[in-house]
Short mmCIF file of N, CA, C and O in Angstrom, two decimals:
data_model
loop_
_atom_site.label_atom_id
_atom_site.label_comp_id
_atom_site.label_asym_id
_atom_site.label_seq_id
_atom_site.Cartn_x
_atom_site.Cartn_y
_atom_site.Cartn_z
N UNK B 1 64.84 60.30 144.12
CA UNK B 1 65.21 61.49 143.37
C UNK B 1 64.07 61.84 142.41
O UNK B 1 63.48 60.95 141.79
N UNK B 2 63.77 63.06 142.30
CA UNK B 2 62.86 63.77 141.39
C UNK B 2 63.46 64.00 140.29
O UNK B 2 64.36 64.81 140.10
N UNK B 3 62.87 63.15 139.39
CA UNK B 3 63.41 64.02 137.86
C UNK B 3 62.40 64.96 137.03
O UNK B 3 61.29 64.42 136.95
N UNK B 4 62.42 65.65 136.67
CA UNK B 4 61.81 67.25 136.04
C UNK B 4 62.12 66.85 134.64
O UNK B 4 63.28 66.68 134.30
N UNK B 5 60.90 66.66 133.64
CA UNK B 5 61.10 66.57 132.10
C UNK B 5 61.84 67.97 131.44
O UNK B 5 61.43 69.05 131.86
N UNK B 6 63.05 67.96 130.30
CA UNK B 6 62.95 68.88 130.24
C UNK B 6 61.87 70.07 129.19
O UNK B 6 62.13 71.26 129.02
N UNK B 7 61.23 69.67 128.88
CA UNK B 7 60.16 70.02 127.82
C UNK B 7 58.90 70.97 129.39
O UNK B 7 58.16 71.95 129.34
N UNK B 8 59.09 70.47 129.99
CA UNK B 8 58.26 71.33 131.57
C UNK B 8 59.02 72.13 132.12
O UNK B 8 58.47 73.12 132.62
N UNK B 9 60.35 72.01 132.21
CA UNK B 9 61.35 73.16 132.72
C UNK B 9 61.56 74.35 131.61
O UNK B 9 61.97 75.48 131.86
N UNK B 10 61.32 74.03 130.83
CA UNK B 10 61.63 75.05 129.39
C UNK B 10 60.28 75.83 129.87
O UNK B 10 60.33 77.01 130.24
N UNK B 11 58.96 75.02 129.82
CA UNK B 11 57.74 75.75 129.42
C UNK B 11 57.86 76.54 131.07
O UNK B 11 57.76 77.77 131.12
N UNK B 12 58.04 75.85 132.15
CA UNK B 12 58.15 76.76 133.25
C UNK B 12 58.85 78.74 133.40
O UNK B 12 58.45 79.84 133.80
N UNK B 13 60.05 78.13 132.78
CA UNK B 13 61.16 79.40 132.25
C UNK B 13 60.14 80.10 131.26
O UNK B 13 59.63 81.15 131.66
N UNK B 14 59.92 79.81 130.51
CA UNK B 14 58.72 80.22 129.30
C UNK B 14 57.90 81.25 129.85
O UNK B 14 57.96 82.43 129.49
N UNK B 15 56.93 80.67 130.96
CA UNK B 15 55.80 81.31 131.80
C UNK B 15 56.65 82.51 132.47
O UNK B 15 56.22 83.65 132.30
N UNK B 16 57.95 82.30 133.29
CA UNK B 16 58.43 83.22 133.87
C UNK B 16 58.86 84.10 133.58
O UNK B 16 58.97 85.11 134.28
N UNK B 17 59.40 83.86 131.90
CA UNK B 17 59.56 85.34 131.63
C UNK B 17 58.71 85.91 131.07
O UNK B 17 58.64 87.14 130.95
N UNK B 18 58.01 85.19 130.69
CA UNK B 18 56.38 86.43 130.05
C UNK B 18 55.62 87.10 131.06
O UNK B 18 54.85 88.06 130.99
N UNK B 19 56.05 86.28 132.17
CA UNK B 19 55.23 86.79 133.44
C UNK B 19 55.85 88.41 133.82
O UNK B 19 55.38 89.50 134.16
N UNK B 20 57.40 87.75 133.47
CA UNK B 20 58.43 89.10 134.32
C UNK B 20 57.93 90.69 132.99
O UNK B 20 57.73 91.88 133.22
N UNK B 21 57.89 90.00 131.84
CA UNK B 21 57.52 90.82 130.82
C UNK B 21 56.57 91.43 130.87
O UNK B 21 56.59 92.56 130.39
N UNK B 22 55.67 91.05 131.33
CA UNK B 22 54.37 91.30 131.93
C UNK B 22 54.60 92.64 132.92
O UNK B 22 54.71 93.84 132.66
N UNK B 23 54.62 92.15 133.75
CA UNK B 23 55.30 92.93 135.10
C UNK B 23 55.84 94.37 134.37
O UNK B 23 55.14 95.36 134.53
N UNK B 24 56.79 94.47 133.76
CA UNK B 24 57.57 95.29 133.40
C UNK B 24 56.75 96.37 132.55
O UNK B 24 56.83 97.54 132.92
N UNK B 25 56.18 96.16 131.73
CA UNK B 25 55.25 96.90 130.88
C UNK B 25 54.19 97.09 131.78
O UNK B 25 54.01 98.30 131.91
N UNK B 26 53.28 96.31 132.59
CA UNK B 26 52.14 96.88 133.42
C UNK B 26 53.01 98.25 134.43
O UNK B 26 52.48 99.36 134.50
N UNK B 27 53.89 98.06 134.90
CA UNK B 27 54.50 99.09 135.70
C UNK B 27 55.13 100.63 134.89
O UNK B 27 55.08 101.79 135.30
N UNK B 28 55.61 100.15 133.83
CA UNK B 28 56.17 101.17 132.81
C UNK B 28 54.47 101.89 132.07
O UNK B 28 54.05 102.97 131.65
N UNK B 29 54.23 101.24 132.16
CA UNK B 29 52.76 101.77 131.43
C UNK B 29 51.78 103.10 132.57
O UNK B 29 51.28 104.18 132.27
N UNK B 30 51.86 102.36 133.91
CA UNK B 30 50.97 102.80 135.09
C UNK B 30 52.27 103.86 135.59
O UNK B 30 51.85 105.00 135.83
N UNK B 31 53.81 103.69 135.79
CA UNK B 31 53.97 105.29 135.89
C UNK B 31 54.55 106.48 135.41
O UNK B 31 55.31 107.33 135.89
N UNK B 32 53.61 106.19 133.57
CA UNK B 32 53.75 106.83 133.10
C UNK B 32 52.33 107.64 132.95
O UNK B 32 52.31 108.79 132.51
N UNK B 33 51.38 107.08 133.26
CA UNK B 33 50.26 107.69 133.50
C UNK B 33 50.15 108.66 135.06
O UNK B 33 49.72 109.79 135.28
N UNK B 34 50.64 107.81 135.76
CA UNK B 34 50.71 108.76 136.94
C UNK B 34 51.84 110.18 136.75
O UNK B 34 51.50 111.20 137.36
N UNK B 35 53.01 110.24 136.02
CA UNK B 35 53.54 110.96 135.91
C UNK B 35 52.55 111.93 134.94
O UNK B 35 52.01 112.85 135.54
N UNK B 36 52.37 111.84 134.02
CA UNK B 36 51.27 112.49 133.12
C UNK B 36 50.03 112.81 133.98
O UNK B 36 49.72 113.98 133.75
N UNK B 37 49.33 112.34 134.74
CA UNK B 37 48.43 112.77 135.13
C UNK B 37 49.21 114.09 136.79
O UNK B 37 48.61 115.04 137.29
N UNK B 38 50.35 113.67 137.10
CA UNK B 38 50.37 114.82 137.88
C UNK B 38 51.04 115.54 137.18
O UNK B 38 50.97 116.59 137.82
N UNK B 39 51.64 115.76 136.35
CA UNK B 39 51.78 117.13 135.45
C UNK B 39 50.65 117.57 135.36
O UNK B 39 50.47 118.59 136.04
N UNK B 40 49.95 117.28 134.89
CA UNK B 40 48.68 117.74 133.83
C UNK B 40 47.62 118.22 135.74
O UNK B 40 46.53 118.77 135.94
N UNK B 41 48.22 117.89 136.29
CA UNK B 41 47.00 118.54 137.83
C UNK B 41 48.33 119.94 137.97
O UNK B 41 47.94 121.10 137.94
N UNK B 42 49.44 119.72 138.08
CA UNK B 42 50.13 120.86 138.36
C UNK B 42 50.11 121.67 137.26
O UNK B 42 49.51 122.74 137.37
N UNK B 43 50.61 121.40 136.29
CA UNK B 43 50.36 122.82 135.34
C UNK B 43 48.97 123.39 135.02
O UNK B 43 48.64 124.15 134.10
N UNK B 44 48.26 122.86 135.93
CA UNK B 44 46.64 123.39 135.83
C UNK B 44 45.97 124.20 136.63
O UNK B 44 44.86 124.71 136.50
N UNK B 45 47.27 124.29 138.01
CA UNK B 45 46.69 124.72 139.46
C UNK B 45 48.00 125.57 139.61
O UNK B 45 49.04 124.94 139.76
N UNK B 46 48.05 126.54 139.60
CA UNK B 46 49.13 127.23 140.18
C UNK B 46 49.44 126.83 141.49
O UNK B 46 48.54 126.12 141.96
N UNK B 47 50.54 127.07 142.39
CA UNK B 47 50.89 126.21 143.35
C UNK B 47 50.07 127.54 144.41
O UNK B 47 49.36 127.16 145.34
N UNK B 48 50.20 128.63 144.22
CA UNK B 48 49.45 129.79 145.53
C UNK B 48 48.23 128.88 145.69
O UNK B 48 47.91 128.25 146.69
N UNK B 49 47.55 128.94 144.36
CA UNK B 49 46.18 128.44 144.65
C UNK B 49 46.02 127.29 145.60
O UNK B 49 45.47 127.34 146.70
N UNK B 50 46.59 126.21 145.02
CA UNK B 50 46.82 124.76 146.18
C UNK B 50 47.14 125.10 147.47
O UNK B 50 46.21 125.02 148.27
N UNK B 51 48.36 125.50 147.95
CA UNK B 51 48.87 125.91 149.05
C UNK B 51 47.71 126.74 150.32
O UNK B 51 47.55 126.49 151.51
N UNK B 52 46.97 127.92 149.30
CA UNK B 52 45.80 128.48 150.11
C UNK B 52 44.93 127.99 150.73
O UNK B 52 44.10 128.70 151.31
#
């Protein structure tokens, strides 16, 4: 049988959620830039123009 300290299972959980925290803000961050950056191409280009 494997026993797992618990002072390594804590720090494991630890890593995982900073990781998931991580995650969450890199994604919330990137599409909010993409949303902002395609506004900012559409309200710049009328859609005739694109379409032509």
């Amino acid at each position: 049988m494997v026993s797992v300290d618990f002072r390594e299972e804590r720090h494991n959980v630890l890593i995982g959620v900073l990781m998931i925290i991580l995650s969450l803000l890199f994604l919330f961050f990137m599409g909010r830039s993409m949303v902002r950056s395609t506004h900012t191409f559409w309200s710049g280009c009328g859609i005739e123009h694109v379409l032509d």
